mmCIF file of C-alpha atoms in Angstrom:
data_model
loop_
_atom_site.group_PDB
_atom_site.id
_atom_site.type_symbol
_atom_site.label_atom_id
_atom_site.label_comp_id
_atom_site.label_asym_id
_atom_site.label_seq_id
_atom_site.Cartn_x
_atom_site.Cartn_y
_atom_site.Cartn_z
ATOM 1 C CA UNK A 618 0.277 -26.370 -11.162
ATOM 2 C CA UNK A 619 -2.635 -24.661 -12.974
ATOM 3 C CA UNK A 620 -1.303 -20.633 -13.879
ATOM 4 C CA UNK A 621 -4.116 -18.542 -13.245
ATOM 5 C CA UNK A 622 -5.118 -15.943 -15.974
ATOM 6 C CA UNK A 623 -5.038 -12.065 -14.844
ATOM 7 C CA UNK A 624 -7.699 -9.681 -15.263
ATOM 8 C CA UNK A 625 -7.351 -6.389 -14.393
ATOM 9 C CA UNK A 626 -10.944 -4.256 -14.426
ATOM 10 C CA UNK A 627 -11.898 -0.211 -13.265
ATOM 11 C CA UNK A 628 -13.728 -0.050 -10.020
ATOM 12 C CA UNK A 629 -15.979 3.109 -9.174
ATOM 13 C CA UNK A 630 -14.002 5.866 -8.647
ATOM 14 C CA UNK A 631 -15.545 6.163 -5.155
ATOM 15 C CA UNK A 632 -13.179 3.558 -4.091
ATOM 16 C CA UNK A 633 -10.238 6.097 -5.456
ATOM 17 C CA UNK A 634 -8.878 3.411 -7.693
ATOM 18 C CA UNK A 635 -8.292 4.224 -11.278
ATOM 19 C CA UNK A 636 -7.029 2.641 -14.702
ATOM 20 C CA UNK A 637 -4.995 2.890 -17.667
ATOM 21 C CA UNK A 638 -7.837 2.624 -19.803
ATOM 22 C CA UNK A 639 -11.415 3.933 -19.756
ATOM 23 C CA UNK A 640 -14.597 3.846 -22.044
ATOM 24 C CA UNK A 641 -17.052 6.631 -21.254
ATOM 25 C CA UNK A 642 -20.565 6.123 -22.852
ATOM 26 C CA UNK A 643 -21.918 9.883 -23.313
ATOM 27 C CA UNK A 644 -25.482 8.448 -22.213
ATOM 28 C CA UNK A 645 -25.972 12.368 -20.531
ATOM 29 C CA UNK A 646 -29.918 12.295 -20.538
ATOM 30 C CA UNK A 647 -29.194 9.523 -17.437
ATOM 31 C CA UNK A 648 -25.753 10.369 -15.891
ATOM 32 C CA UNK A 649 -26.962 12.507 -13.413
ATOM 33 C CA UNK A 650 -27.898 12.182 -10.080
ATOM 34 C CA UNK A 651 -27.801 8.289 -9.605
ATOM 35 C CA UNK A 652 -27.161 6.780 -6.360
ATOM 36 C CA UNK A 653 -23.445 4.962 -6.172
ATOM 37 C CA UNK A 654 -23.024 2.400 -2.883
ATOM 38 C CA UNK A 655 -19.674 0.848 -2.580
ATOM 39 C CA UNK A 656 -19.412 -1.364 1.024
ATOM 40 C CA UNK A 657 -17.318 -4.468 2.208
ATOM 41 C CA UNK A 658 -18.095 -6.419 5.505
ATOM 42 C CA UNK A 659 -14.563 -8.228 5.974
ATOM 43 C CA UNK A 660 -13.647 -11.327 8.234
ATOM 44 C CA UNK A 661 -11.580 -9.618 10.216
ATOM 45 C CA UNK A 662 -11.549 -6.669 12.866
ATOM 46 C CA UNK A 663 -11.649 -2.772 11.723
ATOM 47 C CA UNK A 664 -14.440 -0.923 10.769
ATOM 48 C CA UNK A 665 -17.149 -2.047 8.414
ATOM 49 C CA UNK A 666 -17.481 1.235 5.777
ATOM 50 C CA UNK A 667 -20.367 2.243 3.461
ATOM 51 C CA UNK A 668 -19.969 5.042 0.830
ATOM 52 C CA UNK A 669 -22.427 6.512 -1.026
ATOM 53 C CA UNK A 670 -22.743 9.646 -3.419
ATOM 54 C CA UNK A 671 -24.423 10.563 -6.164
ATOM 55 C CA UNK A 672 -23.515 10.377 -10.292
ATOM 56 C CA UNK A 673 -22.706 13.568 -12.308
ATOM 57 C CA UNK A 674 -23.331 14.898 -15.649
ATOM 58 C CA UNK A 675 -20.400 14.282 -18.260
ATOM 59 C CA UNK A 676 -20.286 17.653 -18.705
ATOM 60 C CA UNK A 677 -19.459 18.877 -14.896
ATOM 61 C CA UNK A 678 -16.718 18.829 -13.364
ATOM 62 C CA UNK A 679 -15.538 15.385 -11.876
ATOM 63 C CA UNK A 680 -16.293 15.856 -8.343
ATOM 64 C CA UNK A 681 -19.046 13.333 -7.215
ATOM 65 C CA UNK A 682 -21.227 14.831 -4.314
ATOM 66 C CA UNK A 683 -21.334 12.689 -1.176
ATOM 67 C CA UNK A 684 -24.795 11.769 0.048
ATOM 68 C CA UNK A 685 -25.195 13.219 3.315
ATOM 69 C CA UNK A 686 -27.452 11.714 6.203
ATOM 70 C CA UNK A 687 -29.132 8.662 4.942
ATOM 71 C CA UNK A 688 -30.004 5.634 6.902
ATOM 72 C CA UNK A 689 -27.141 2.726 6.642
ATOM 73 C CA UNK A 690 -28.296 -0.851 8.068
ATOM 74 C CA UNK A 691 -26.629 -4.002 8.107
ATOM 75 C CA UNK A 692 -27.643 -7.138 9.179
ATOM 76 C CA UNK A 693 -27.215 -10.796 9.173
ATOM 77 C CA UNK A 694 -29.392 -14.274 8.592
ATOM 78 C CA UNK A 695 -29.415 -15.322 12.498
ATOM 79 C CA UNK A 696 -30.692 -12.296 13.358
ATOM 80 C CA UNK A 697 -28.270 -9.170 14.365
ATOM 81 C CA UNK A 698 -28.521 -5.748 13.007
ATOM 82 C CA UNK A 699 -25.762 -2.707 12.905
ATOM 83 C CA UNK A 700 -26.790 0.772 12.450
ATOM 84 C CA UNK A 701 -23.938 2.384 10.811
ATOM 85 C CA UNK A 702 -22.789 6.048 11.508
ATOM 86 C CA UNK A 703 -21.982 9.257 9.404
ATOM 87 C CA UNK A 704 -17.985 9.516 10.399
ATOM 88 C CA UNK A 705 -17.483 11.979 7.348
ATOM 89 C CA UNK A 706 -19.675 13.266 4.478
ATOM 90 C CA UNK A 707 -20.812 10.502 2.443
ATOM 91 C CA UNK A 708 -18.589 7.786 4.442
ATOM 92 C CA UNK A 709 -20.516 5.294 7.143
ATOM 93 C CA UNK A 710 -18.959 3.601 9.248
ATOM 94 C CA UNK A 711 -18.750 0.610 12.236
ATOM 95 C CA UNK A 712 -16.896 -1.303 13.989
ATOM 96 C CA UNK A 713 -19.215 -3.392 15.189
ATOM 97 C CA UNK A 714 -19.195 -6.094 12.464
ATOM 98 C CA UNK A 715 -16.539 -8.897 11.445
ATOM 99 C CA UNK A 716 -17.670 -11.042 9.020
ATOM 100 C CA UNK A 717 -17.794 -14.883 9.440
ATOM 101 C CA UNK A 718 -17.747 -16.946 6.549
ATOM 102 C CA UNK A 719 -21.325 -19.149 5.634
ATOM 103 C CA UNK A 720 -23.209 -15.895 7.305
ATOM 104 C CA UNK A 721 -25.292 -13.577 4.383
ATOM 105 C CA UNK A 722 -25.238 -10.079 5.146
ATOM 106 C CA UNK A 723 -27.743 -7.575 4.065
ATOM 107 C CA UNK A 724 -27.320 -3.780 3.325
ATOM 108 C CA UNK A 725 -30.046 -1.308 3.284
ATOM 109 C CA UNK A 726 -29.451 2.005 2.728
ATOM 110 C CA UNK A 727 -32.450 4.372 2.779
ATOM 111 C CA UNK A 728 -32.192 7.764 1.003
ATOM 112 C CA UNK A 729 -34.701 10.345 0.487
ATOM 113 C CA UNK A 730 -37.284 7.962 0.495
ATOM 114 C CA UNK A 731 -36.169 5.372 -1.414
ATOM 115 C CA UNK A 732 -34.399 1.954 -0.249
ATOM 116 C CA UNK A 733 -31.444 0.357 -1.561
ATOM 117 C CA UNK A 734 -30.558 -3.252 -0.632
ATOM 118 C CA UNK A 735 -28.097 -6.188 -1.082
ATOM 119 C CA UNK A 736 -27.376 -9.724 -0.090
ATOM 120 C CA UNK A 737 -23.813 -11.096 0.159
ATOM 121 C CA UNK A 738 -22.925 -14.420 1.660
ATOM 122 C CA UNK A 739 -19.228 -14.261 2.846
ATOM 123 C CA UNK A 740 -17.431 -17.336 1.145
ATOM 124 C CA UNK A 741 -14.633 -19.470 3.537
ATOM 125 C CA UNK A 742 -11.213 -17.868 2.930
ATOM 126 C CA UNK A 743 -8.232 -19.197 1.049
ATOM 127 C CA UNK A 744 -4.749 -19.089 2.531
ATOM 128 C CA UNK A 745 -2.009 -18.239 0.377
ATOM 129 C CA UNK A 746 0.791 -20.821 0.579
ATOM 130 C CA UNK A 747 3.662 -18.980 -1.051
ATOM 131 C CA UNK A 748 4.448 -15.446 -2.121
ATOM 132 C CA UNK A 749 7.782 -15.118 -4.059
ATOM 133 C CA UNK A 750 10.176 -12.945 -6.512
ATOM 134 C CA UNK A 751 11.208 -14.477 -9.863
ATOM 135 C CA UNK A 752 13.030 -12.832 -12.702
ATOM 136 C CA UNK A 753 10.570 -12.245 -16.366
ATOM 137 C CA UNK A 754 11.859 -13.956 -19.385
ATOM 138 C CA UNK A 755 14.397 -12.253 -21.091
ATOM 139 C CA UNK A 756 14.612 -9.908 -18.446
ATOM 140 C CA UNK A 757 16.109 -8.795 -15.347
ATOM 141 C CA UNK A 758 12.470 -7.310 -14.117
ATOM 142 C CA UNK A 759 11.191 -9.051 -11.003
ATOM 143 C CA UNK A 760 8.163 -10.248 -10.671
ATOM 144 C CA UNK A 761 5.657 -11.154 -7.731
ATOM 145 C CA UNK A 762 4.208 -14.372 -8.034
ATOM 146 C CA UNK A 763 1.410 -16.327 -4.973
ATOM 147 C CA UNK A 764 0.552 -19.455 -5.070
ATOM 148 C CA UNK A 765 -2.721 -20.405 -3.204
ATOM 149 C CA UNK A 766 -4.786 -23.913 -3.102
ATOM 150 C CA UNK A 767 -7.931 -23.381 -4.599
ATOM 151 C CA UNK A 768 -10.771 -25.481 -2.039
ATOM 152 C CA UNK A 769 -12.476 -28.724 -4.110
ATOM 153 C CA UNK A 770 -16.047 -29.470 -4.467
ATOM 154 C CA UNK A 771 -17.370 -25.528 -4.612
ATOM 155 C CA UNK A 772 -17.060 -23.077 -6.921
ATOM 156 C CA UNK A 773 -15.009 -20.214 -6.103
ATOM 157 C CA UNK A 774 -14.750 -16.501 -6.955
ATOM 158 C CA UNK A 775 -11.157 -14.490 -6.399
ATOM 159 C CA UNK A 776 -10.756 -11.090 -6.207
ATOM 160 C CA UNK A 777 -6.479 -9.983 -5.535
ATOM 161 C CA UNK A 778 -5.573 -6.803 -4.384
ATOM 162 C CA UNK A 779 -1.590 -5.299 -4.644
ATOM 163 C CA UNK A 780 -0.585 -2.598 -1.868
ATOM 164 C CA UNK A 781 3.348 -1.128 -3.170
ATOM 165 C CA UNK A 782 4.881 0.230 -0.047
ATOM 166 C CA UNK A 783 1.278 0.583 1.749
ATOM 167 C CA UNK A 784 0.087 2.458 -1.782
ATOM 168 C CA UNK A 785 -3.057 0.795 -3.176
ATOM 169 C CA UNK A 786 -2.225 -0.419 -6.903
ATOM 170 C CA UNK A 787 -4.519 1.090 -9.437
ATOM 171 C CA UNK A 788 -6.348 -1.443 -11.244
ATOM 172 C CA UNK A 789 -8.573 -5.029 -9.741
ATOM 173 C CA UNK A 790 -7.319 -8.453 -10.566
ATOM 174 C CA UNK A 791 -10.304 -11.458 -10.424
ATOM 175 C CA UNK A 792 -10.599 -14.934 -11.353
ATOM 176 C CA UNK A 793 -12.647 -18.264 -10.649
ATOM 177 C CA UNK A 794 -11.806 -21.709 -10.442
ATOM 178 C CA UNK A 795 -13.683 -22.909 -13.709
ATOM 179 C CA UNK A 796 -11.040 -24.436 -14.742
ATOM 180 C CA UNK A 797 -8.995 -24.956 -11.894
ATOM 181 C CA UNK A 798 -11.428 -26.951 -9.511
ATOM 182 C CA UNK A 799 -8.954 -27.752 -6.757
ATOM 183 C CA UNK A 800 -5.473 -27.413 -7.756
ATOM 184 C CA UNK A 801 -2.853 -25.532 -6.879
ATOM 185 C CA UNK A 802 -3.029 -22.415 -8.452
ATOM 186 C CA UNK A 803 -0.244 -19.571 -9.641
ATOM 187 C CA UNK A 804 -1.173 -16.254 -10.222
ATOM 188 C CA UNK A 805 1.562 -13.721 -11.672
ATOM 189 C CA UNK A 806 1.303 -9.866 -10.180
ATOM 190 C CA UNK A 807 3.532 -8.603 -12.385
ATOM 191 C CA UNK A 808 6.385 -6.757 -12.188
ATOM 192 C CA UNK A 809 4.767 -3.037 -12.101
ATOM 193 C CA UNK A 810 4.819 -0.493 -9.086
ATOM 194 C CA UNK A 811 1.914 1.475 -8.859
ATOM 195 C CA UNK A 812 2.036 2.322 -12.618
ATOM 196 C CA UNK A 813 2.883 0.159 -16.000
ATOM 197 C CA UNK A 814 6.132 1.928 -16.299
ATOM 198 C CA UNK A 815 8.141 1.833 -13.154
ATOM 199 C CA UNK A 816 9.709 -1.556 -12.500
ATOM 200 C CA UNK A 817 9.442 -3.000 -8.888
ATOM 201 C CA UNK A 818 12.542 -1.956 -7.107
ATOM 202 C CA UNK A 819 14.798 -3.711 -4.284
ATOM 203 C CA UNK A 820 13.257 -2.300 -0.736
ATOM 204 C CA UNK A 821 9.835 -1.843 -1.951
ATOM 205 C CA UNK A 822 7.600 -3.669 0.303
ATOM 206 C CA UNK A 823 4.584 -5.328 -1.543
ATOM 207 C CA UNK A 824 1.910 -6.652 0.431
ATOM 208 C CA UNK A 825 -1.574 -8.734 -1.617
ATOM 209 C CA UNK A 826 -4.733 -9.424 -0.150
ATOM 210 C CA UNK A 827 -6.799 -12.740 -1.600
ATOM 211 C CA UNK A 828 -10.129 -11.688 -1.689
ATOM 212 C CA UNK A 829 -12.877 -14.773 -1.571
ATOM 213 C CA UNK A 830 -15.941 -13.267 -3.237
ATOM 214 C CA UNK A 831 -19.549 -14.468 -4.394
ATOM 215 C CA UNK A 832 -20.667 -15.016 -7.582
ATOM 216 C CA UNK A 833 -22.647 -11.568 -7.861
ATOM 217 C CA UNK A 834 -19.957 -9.463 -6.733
ATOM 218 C CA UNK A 835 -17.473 -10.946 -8.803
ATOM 219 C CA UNK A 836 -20.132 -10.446 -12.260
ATOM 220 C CA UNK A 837 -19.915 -6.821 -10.905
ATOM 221 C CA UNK A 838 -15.810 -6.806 -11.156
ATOM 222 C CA UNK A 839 -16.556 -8.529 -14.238
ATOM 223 C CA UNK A 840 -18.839 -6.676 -16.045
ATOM 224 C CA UNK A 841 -16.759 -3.666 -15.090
ATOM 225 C CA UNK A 842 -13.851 -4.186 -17.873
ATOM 226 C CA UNK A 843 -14.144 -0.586 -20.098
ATOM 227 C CA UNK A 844 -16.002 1.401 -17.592
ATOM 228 C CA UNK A 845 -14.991 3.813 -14.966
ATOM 229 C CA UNK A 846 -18.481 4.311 -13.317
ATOM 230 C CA UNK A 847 -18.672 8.040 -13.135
ATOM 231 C CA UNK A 848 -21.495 7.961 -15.476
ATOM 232 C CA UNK A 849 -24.966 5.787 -15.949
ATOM 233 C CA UNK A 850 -24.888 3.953 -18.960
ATOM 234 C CA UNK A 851 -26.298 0.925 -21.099
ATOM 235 C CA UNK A 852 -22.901 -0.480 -20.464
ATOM 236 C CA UNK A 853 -22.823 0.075 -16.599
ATOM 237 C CA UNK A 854 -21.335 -3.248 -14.737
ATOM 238 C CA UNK A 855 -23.985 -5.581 -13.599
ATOM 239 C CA UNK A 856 -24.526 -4.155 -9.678
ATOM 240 C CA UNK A 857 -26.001 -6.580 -7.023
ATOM 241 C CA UNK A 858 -27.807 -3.685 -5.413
ATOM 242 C CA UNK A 859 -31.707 -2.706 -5.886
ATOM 243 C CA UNK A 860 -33.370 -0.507 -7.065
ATOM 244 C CA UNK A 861 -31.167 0.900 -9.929
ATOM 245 C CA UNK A 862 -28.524 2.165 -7.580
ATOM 246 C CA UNK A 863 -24.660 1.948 -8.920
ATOM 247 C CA UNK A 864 -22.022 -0.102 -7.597
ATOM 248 C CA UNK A 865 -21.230 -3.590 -5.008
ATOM 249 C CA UNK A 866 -22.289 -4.672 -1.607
ATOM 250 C CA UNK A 867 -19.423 -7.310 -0.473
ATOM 251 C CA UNK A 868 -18.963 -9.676 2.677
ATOM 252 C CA UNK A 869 -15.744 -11.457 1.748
ATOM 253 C CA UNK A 870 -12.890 -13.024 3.552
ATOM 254 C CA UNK A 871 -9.602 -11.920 3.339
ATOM 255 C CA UNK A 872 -5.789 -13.660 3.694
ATOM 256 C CA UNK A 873 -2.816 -11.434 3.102
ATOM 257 C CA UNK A 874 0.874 -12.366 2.589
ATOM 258 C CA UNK A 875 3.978 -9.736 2.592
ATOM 259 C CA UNK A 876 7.735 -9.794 0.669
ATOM 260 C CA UNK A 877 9.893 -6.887 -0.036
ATOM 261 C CA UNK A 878 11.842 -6.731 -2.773
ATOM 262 C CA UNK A 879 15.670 -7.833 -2.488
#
């Protein structure tokens, strides 16, 4: 059994995650008023969701403006097409779509005149086989560990996501299987709550989502290490959208596995 190497990266703060560390490059003659799209078509029912709103100036006050009545579209390669509705300022919505693996899904999001697009072909999902507790070396902290079978003869792209009591954990975990091409694999969550410094606790309930990604949204997650993406920058994380816009289009399928803490 192969043990699969943690990263933890900073998604846009439109997705209301955050970090324990952050890099801000004070590129202010381009910070402002760049278009951030964050979306996710999932393999499973619930509503599809689209945000969008604009980037600020370093030097204002972090609140980053919705975008307010574009044009949201999403379609797929045999042919069907989704408008997408305005449910709240900046936030579209449907529930219309669930994803199925092998199908590529497009985004285009028109705005003032100018379109945004993006391509994501949802990957087949992975099951996890086993989520347990074990105690950390030379201590009594527990830790939550999954173990999940990563597919042969493709190359594949993990994102893992940590809920604490139904509270999203700050931070993203990803990984690929360069250099565990089929083999079991063991990835170690830690032994955190929803910050570095409060130890998991018996009665929390802790439940993970295994994320199977494509290659271009994982370079995103990548790429995104040392930047919070409240600001354009030279260093801004490599986005799989056109047209200079900020931020991820993703159709991914999803497997989730529960334990609470004894």
């Amino acid at each position: 059994m192969r043990i699969f190497k943690k990263t933890v990266l900073v998604m846009l703060v439109i997705s209301s995650l955050s970090s324990c560390e952050k890099i801000i490059d004070l590129n202010l003659d381009n910070a402002n008023g760049g278009i951030v799209i964050v979306g996710n078509v999932f393999d499973r029912a619930g509503a599809t969701e689209v945000k969008i709103s604009r980037t600020v100036d370093f030097t204002e006050p972090n609140a980053f403006p919705p975008v307010r009545s574009a044009k949201v579209k999403i379609e797929d390669n045999i042919g069907r097409s989704v408008t997408l509705t305005e449910t709240k300022p900046g936030s579209y919505t449907t529930s219309s779509i669930r994803g199925v693996p092998g199908i590529a899904y497009t985004l285009t999001v028109e705005i003032d005149g100018q379109t945004y697009t993006a391509t994501s072909k949802m990957p087949s999902p992975v099951t996890i086989d086993a989520i347990f507790i074990k105690k950390r070396d030379f201590s009594n902290e527990k830790e939550i560990s999954l173990n999940f079978k990563d597919p042969e003869d493709t190359d594949n792209y993990y994102r893992i996501i940590e809920y604490i009591n139904n509270t999203l954990k700050p931070g993203i975990n990803i990984g690929n299987d360069k250099l565990y091409q089929g083999e079991m694999i063991n990835y170690s969550l830690g032994s955190s709550a929803l910050d570095d410094n409060t130890p998991l606790k018996t009665g929390d309930k802790v439940r993970v989502q295994l994320q199977s990604i494509d290659k271009d949204v994982f370079e995103y997650f990548r790429t995104s290490r040392g930047n919070d993406g409240r600001s354009a920058s030279p260093a801004n994380p490599v986005s799989n959208i056109s047209n200079g816009a900020l931020g991820y289009f993703s159709a991914c399928s999803v497997r989730e596995a529960m334990i609470t803490i004894p």
